[in-house]
mmCIF file of C-alpha atoms in Angstrom:
data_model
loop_
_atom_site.group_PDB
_atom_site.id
_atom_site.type_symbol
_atom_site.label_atom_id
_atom_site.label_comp_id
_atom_site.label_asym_id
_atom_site.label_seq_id
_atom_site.Cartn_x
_atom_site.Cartn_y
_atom_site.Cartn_z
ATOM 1 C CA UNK A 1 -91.668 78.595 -141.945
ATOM 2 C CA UNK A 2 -90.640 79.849 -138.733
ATOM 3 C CA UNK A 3 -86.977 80.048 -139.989
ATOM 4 C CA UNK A 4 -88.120 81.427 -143.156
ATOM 5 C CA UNK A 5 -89.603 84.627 -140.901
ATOM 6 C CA UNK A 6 -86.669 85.060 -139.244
ATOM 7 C CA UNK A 7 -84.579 85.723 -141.860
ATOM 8 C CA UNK A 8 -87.113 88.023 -143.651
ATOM 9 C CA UNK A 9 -87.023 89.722 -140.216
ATOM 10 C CA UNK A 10 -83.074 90.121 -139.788
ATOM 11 C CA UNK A 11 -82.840 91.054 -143.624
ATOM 12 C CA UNK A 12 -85.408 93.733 -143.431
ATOM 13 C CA UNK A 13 -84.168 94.932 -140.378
ATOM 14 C CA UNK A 14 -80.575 95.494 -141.776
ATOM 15 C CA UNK A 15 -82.092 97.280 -144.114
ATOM 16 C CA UNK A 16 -84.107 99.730 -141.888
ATOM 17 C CA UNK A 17 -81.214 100.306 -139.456
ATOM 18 C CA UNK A 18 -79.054 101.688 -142.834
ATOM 19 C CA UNK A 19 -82.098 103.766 -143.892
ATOM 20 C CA UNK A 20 -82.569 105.264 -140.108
ATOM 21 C CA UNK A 21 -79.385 107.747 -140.355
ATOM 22 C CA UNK A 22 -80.285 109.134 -143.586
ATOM 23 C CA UNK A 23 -84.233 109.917 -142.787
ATOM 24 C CA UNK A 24 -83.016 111.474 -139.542
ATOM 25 C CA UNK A 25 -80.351 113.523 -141.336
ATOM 26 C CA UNK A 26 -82.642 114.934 -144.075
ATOM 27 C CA UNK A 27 -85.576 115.488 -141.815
ATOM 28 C CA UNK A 28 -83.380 117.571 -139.401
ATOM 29 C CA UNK A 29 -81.749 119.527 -141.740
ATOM 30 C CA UNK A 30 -84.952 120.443 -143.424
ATOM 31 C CA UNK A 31 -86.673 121.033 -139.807
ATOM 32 C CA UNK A 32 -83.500 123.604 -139.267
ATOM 33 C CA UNK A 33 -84.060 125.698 -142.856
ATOM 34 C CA UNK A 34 -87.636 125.286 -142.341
ATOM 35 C CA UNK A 35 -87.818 127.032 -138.520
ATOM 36 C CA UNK A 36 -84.852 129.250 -139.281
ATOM 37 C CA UNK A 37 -86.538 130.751 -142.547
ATOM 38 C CA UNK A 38 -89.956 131.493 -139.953
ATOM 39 C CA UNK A 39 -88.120 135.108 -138.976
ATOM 40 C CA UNK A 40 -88.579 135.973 -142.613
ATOM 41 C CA UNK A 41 -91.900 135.326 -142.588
ATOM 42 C CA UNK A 42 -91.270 132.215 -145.339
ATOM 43 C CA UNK A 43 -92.950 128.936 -144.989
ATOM 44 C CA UNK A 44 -91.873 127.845 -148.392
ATOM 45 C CA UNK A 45 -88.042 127.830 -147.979
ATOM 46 C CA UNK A 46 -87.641 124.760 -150.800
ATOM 47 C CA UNK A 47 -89.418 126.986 -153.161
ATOM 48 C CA UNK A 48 -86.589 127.240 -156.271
ATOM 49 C CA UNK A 49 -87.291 131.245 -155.963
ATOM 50 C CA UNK A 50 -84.937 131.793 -152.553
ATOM 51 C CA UNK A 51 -82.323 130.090 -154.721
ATOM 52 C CA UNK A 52 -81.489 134.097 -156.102
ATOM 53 C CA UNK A 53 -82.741 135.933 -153.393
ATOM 54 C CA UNK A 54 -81.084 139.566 -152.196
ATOM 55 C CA UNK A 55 -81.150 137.747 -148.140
ATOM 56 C CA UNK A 56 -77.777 135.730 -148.334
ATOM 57 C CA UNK A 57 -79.014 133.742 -145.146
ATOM 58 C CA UNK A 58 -82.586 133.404 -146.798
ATOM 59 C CA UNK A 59 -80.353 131.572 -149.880
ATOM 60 C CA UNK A 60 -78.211 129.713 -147.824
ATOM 61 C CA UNK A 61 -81.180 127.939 -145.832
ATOM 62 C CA UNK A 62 -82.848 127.008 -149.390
ATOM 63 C CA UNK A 63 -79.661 125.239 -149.823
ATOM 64 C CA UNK A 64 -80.241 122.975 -146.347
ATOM 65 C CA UNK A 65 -83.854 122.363 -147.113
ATOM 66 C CA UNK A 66 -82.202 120.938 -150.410
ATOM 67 C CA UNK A 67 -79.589 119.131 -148.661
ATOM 68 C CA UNK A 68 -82.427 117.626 -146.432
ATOM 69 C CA UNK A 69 -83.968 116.762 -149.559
ATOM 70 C CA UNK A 70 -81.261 114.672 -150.716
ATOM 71 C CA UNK A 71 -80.616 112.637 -147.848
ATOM 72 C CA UNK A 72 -84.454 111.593 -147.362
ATOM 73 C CA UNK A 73 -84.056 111.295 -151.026
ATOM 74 C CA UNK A 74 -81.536 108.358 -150.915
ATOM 75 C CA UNK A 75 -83.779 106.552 -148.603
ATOM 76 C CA UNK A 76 -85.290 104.085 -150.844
ATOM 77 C CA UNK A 77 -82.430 102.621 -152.901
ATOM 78 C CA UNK A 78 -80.346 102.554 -149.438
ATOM 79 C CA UNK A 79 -83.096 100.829 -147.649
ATOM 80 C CA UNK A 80 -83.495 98.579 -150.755
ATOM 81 C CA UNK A 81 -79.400 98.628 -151.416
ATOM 82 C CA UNK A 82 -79.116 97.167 -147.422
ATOM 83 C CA UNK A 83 -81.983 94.408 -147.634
ATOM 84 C CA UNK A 84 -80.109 92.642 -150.847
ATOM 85 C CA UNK A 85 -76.695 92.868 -149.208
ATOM 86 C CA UNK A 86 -78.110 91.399 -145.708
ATOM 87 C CA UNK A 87 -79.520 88.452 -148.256
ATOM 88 C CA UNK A 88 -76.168 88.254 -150.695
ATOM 89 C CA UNK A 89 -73.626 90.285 -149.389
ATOM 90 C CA UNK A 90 -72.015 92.946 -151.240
ATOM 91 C CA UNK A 91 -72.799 91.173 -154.737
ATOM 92 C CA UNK A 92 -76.356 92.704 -153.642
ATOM 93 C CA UNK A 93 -75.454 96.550 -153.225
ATOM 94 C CA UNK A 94 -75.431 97.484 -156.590
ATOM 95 C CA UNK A 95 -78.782 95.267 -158.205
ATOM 96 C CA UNK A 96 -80.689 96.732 -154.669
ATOM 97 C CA UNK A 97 -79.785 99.976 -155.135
ATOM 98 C CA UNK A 98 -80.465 100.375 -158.865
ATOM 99 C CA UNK A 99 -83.842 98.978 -157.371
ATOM 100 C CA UNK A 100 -84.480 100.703 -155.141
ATOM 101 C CA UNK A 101 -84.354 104.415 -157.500
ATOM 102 C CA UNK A 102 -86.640 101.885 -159.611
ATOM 103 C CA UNK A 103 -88.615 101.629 -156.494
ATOM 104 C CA UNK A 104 -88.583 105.882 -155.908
ATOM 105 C CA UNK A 105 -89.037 106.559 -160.002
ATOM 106 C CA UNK A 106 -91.953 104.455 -160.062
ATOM 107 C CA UNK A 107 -93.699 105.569 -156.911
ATOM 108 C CA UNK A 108 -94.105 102.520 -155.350
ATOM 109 C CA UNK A 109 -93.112 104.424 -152.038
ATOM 110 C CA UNK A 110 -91.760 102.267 -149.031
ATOM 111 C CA UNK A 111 -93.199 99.234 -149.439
ATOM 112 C CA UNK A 112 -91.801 99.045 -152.956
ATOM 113 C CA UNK A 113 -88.445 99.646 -151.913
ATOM 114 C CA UNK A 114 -88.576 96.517 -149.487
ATOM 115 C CA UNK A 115 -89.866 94.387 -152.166
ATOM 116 C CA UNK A 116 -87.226 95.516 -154.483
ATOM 117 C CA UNK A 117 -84.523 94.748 -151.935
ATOM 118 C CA UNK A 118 -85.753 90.960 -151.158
ATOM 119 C CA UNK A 119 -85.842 90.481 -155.156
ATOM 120 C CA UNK A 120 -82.197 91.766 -155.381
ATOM 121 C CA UNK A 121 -80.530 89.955 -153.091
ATOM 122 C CA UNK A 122 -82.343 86.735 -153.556
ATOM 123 C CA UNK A 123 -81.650 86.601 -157.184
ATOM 124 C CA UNK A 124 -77.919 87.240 -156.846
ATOM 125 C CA UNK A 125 -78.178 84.587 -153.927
ATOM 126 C CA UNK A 126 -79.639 82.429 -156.940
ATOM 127 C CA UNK A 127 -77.021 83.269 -159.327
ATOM 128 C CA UNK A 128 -74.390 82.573 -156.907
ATOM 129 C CA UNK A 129 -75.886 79.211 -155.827
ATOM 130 C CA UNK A 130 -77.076 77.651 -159.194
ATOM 131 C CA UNK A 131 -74.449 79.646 -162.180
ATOM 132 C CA UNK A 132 -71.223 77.126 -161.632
ATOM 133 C CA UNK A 133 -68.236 78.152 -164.005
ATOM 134 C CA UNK A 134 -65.035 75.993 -164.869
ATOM 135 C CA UNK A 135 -62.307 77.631 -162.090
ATOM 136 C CA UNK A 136 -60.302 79.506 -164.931
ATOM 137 C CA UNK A 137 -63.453 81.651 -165.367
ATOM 138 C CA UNK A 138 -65.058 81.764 -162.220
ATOM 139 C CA UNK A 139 -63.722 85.418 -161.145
ATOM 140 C CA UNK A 140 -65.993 86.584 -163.799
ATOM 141 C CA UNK A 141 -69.150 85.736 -161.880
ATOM 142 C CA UNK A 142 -68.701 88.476 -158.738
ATOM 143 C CA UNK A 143 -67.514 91.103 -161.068
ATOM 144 C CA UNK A 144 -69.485 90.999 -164.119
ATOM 145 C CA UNK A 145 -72.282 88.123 -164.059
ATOM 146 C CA UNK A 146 -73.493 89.584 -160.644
ATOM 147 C CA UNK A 147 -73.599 93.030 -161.121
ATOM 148 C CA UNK A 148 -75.168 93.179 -164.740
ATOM 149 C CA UNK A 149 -78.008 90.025 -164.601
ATOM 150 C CA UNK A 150 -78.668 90.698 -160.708
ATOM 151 C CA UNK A 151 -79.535 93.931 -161.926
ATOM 152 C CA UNK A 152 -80.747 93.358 -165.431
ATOM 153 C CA UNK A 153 -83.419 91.085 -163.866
ATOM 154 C CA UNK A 154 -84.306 92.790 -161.069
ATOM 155 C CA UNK A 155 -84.608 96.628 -162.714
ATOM 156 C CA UNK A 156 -87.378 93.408 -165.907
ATOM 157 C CA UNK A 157 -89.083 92.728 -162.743
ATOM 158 C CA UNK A 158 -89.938 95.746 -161.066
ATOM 159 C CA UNK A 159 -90.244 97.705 -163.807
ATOM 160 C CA UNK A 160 -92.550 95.393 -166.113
ATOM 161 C CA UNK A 161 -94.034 93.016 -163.214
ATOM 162 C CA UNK A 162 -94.341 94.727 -159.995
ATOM 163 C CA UNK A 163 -94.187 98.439 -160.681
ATOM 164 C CA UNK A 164 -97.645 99.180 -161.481
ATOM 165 C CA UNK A 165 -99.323 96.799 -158.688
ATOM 166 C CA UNK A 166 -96.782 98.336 -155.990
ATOM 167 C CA UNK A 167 -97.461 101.994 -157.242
ATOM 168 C CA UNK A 168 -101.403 101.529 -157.369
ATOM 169 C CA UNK A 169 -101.372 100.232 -153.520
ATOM 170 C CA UNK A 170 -99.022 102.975 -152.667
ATOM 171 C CA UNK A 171 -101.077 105.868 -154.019
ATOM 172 C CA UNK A 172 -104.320 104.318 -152.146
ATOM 173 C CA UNK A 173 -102.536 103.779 -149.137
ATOM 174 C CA UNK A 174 -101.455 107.496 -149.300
ATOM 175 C CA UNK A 175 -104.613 108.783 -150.275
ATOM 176 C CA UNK A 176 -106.274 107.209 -147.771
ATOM 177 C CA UNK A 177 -104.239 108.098 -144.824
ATOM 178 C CA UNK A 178 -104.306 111.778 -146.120
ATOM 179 C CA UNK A 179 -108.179 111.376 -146.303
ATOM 180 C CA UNK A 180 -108.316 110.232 -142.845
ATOM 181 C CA UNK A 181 -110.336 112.790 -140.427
ATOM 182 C CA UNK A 182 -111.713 112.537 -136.966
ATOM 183 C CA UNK A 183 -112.505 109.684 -135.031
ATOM 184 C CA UNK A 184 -110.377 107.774 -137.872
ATOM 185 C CA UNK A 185 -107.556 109.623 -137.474
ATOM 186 C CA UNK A 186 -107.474 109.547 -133.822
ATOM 187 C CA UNK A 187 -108.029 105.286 -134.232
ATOM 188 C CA UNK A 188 -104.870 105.446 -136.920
ATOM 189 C CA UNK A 189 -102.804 107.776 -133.882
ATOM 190 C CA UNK A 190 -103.956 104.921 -131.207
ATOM 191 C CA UNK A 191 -103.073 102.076 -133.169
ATOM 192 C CA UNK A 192 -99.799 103.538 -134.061
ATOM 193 C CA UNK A 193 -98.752 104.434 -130.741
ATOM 194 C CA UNK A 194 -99.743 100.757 -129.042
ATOM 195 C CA UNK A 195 -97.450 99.089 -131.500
ATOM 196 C CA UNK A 196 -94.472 101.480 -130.980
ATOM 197 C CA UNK A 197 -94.765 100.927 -126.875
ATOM 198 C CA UNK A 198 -95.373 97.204 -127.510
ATOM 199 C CA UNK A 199 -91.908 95.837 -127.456
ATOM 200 C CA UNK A 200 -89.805 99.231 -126.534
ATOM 201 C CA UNK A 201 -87.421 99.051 -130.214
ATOM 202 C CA UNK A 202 -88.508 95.375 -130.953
ATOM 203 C CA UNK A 203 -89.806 94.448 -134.408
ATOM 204 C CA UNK A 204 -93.466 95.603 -133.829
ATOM 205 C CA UNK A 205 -91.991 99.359 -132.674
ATOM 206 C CA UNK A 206 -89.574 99.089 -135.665
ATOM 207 C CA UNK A 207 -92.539 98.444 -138.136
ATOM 208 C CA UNK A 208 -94.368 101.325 -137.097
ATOM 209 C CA UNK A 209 -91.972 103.654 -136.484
ATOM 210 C CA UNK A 210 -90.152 103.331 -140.017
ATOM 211 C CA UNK A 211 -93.301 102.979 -141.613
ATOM 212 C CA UNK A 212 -94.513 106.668 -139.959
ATOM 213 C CA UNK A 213 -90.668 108.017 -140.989
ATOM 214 C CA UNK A 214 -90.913 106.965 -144.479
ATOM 215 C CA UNK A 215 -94.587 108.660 -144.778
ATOM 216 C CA UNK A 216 -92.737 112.267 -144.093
ATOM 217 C CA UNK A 217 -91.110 112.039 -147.172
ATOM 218 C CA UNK A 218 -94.857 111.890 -149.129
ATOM 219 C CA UNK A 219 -96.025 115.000 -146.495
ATOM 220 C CA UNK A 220 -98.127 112.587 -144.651
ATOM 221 C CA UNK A 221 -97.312 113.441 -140.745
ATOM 222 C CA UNK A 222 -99.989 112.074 -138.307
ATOM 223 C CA UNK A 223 -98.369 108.275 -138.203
ATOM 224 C CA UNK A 224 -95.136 110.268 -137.194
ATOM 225 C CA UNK A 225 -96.568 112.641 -135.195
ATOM 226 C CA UNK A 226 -97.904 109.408 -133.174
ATOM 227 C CA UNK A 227 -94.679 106.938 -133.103
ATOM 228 C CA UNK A 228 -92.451 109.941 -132.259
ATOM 229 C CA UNK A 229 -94.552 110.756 -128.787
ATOM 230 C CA UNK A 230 -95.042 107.008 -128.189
ATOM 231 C CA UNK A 231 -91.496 106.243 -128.334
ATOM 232 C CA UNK A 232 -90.587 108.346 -125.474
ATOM 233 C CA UNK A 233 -94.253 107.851 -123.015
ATOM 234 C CA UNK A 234 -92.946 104.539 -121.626
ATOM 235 C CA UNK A 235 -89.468 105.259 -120.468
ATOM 236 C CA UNK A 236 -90.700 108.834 -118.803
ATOM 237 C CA UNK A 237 -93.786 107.122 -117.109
ATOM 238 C CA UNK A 238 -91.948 104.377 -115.424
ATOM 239 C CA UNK A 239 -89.339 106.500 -114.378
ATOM 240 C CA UNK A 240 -91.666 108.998 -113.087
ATOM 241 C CA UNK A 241 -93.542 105.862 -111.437
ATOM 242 C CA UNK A 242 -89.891 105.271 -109.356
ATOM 243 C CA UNK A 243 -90.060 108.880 -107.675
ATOM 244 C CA UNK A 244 -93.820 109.040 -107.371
ATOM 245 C CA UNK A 245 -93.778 106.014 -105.273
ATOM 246 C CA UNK A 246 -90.324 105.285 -103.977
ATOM 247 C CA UNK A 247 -91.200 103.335 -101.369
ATOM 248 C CA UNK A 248 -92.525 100.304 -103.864
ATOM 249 C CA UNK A 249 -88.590 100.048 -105.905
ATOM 250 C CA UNK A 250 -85.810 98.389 -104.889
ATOM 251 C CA UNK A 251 -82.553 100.261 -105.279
ATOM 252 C CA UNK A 252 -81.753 98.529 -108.554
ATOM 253 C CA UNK A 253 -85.316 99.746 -109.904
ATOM 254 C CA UNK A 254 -84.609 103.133 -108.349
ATOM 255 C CA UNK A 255 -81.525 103.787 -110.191
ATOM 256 C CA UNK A 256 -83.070 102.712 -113.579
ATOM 257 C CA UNK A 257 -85.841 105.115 -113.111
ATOM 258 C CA UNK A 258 -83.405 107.713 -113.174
ATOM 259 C CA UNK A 259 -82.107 106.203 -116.356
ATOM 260 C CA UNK A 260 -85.372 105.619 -117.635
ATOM 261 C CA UNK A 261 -86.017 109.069 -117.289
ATOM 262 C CA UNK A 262 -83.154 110.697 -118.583
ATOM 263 C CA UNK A 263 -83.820 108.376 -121.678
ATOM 264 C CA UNK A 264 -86.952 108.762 -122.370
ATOM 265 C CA UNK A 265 -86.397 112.943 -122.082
ATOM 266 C CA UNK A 266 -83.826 112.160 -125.292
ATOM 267 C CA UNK A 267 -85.945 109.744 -127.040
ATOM 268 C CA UNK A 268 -84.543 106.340 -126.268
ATOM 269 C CA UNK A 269 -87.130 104.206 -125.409
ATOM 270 C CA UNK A 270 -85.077 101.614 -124.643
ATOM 271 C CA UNK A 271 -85.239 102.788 -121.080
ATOM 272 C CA UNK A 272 -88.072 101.205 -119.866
ATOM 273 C CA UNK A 273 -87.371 97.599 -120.560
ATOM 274 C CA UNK A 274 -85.736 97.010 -116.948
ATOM 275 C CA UNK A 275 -89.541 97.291 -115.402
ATOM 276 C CA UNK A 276 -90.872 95.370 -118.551
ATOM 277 C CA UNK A 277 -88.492 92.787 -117.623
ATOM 278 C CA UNK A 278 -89.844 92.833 -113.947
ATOM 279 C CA UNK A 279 -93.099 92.893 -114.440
ATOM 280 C CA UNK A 280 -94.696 91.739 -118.383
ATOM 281 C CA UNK A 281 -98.180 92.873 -116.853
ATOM 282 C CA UNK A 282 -96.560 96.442 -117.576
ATOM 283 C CA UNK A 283 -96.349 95.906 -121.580
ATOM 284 C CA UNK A 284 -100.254 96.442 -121.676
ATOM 285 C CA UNK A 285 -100.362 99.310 -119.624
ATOM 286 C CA UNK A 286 -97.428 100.779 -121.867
ATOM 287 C CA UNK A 287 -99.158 99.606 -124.789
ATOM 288 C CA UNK A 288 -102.259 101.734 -123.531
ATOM 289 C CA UNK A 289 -100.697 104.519 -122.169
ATOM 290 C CA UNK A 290 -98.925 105.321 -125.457
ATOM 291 C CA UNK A 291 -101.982 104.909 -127.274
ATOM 292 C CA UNK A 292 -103.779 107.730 -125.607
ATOM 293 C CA UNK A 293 -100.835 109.534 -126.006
ATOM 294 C CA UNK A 294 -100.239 109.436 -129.384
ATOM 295 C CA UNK A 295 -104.579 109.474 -130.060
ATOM 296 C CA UNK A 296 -103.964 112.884 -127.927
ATOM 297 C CA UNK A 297 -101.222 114.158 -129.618
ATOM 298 C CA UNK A 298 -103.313 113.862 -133.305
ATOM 299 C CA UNK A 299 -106.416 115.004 -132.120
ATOM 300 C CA UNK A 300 -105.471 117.772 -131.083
ATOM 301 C CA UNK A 301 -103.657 119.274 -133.591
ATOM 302 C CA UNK A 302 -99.995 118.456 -132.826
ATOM 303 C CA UNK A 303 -97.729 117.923 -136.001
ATOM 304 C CA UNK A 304 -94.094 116.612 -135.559
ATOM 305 C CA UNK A 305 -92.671 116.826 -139.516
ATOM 306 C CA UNK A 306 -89.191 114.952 -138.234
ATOM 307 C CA UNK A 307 -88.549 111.773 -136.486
ATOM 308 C CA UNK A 308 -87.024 113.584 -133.361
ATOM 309 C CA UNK A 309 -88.858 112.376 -130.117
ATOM 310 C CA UNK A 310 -86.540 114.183 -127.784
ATOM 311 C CA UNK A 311 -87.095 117.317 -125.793
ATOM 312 C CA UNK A 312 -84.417 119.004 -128.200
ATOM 313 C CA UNK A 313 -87.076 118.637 -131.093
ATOM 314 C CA UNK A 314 -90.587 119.549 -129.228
ATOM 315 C CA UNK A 315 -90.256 123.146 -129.794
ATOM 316 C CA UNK A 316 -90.118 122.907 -133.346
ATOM 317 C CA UNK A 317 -93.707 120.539 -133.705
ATOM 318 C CA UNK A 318 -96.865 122.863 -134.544
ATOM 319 C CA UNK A 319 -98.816 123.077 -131.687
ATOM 320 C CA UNK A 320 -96.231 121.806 -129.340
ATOM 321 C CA UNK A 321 -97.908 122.610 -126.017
ATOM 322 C CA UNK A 322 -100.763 120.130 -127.111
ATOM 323 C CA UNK A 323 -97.896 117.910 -127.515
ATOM 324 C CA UNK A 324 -96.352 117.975 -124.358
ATOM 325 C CA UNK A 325 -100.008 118.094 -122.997
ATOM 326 C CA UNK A 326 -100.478 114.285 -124.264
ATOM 327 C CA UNK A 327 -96.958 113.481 -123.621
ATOM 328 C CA UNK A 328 -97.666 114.507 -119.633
ATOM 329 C CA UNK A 329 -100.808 112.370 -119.812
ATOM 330 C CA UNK A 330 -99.857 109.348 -121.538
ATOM 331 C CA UNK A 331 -96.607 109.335 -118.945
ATOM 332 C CA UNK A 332 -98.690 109.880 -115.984
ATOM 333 C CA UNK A 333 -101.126 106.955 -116.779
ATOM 334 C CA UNK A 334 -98.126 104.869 -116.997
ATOM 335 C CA UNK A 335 -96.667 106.249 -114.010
ATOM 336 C CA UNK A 336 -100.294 106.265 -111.902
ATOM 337 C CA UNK A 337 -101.224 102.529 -112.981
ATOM 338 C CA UNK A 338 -97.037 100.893 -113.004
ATOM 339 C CA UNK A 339 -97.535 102.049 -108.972
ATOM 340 C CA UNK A 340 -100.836 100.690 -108.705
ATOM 341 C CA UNK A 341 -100.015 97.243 -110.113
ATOM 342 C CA UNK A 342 -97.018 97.011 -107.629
ATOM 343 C CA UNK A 343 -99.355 97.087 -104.188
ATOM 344 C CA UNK A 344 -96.585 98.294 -102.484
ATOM 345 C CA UNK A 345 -94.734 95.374 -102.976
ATOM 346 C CA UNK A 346 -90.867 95.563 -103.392
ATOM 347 C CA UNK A 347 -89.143 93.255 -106.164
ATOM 348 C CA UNK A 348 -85.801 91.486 -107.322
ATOM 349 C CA UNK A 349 -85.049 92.569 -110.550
#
C-alpha cells in the first residue's frame, strides 16, 4: 500500500508541476490587463464589448485578459495530459488530454481532471501490459490501438460513469467555499495556511497550494489569498529571526538568513528549510505562524486573484496594506518565537 501511495504521489505531482507554468502565466497576464485597464475606470476588461472599442490600448488589454484566459484555460487537460504520461509515458498524452477537456466540459473542476488523468494512463498502462500482438503487427499498438481505445474508453468512462458524480461534488464544493463567511472563512484561511508552511514545497504545501490556484479559475480567491501569504511567512520570519538575534546563529545559519530572506521577499519558500533542518521543533511554530497569517490576511479583507506571493505582486492584491499587515505579523511570530526556542544557544547545522 505504501508503494501504491507513492506512485499516486510522484504521478500526481508530475502532473501539478506541468500545470504550475500555465496557471501562473494566465493569472499574470490577466492580473496585468486587469490593473492596467483601472486608469480607464474599467473593472470588466474581459467583457466582449472592449473587443471594438475607440481606446486602441483599452482593446489591446481585452486581448491579454483573453490570452490569460487561455492559458488558465488549458489547465485541466494539461494537468490531466501530465498525470497519464507520468503513469504510461507518452502513449498517455493524447487519452489524458482528451480527458482532461472532458474533465473542463463537464465541470468536474480540479478534482475531475486528476481523476481523469489516473484513468488515462492506467488504462493505456493496461493495454500495453495485457494486448500482446504477433511481432509483424505489433507497431500498430503505440500508434493506433493506444491512441484510439486509451481514449475511446477513457472519454465512456468519464463521460457516462464519472462525469455526473465528479461535477455534483465539484459544484458543492464550490458553492460551499463561496458561501463561506466569518469565523468559517477565517478557519478555511488558517487551515490553508498551516498546510502550506508544513513541509516548505513538500506534498502537504503542494496540495494546498494547487488546490487554492485551481479555485481562481472558478473566481473563488480566499484559499489563494491564504497559500500565497503562507508561502512566503516562513522563509521571511526565520531570516528576520537571524538579524533580530544574531548572537544565537552560527555563521552558516547567518548566511542562510540572508538567503532566507531574500527568498522569501520573491516567494520561494524553500528558504527556510536550513533552520527546519536544525531544529524540527520550528515546523510547528511555522505551521502556526502561517496560519495566523493567512487567517489575517482573509479576515481582513485582503484578496490576491493570482498565485504571485512575491513583493513584485503585493501591490496589485485589494487591500494590500492589510496584506502586508498579516504578512509582518505572521513573520514576526516566527521570528519572535524561532529566537525564543534557541535560549541563546548556538548550533551546528
Amino acid at each position: 500500500m505504501k508503494e501504491i501511495g507513492q506512485q499516486l504521489k510522484k504521478h500526481l505531482l508530475t502532473g501539478i508541476s506541468y500545470m504550475i507554468p500555465l496557471v501562473i502565466a494566465g493569472a499574470v497576464i490577466m492580473a496585468i490587463a486587469r490593473i492596467g485597464a483601472t486608469p480607464f475606470g474599467i473593472k470588466d476588461i474581459w467583457d466582449p464589448k472592449y473587443a471594438q472599442n475607440a481606446n486602441a490600448l483599452i482593446r489591446i488589454l481585452h486581448d491579454f485578459d483573453s490570452f490569460g484566459g487561455v492559458a488558465l484555460g488549458l489547465m485541466l487537460p494539461v494537468i490531466s495530459a501530465y498525470i497519464a504520461y507520468s503513469i504510461a509515458d507518452k502513449p498517455g498524452i493524447a487519452p489524458g488530454l482528451v480527458a482532461g477537456m472532458l474533465a473542463k466540459n463537464l465541470n468536474t473542476g480540479f478534482l475531475g481532471a486528476l481523476v481523469s488523468g489516473l484513468i488515462a494512463g492506467y488504462i493505456c498502462l493496461a493495454i500495453i501490459k495485457y494486448i500482446k500482438l504477433p511481432s509483424v503487427a505489433a507497431s500498430i499498438v503505440p500508434i493506433f490501438i493506444l491512441p484510439v481505445f486509451g481514449t475511446l474508453i477513457t472519454a465512456i468512462i468519464m463521460n457516462y460513469v464519472l462525469g455526473i458524480p465528479l461535477a455534483s461534488l465539484n459544484m458543492g464544493l464550490e458553492n460551499w467555499l463561496k458561501s463561506l463567511s466569518g469565523a468559517n472563512k477565517i478557519l478555511v484561511a488558517a487551515i490553508i495556511g498551516g498546510m502550506v508552511g508544513f513541509d516548505l514545497g513538500g506534498p502537504v504545501n503542494k496540495a494546498a497550494v494547487t488546490t487554492a490556484m485551481a479555485l481562481l479559475t472558478s473566481g473563488i480567491y480566499d484559499p489563494n489569498t491564504a497559500a500565497q501569504v503562507a508561502i512566503i511567512v516562513p522563509p521571511i520570519g526565520l531570516g528576520l529571526a537571524t538579524f533580530i538575534g544574531k548572537h544565537k546563529y552560527n555563521d552558516e545559519l547567518k548566511e542562510a538568513g540572508k538567503a532566507s530572506l531574500i527568498m522569501g521577499l520573491v516567494g520561494i519558500s524553500e528558504g527556510a528549510i536550513p533552520f527546519v533542518m536544525d531544529d524540527l521543533r520550528l515546523i510547528p511554530i511555522n505551521v502556526i505562524g502561517c496560519a495566523i497569517a493567512s487567517a489575517m490576511a482573509v479576515g481582513l479583507g485582503a484578496i490576491n486573484e493570482v498565485p504571485i506571493s512575491g513583493f513584485y505582486g503585493w501591490f496589485a492584491v485589494k487591500s494590500w496594506y492589510w496584506y502586508l499587515l498579516s504578512i509582518a505579523v505572521g513573520s514576526l511570530f516566527i521570528a519572535i518565537l524561532a529566537n525564543l526556542l534557541r535560549k541563546n544557544e548556538t548550533k551546528d547545522m
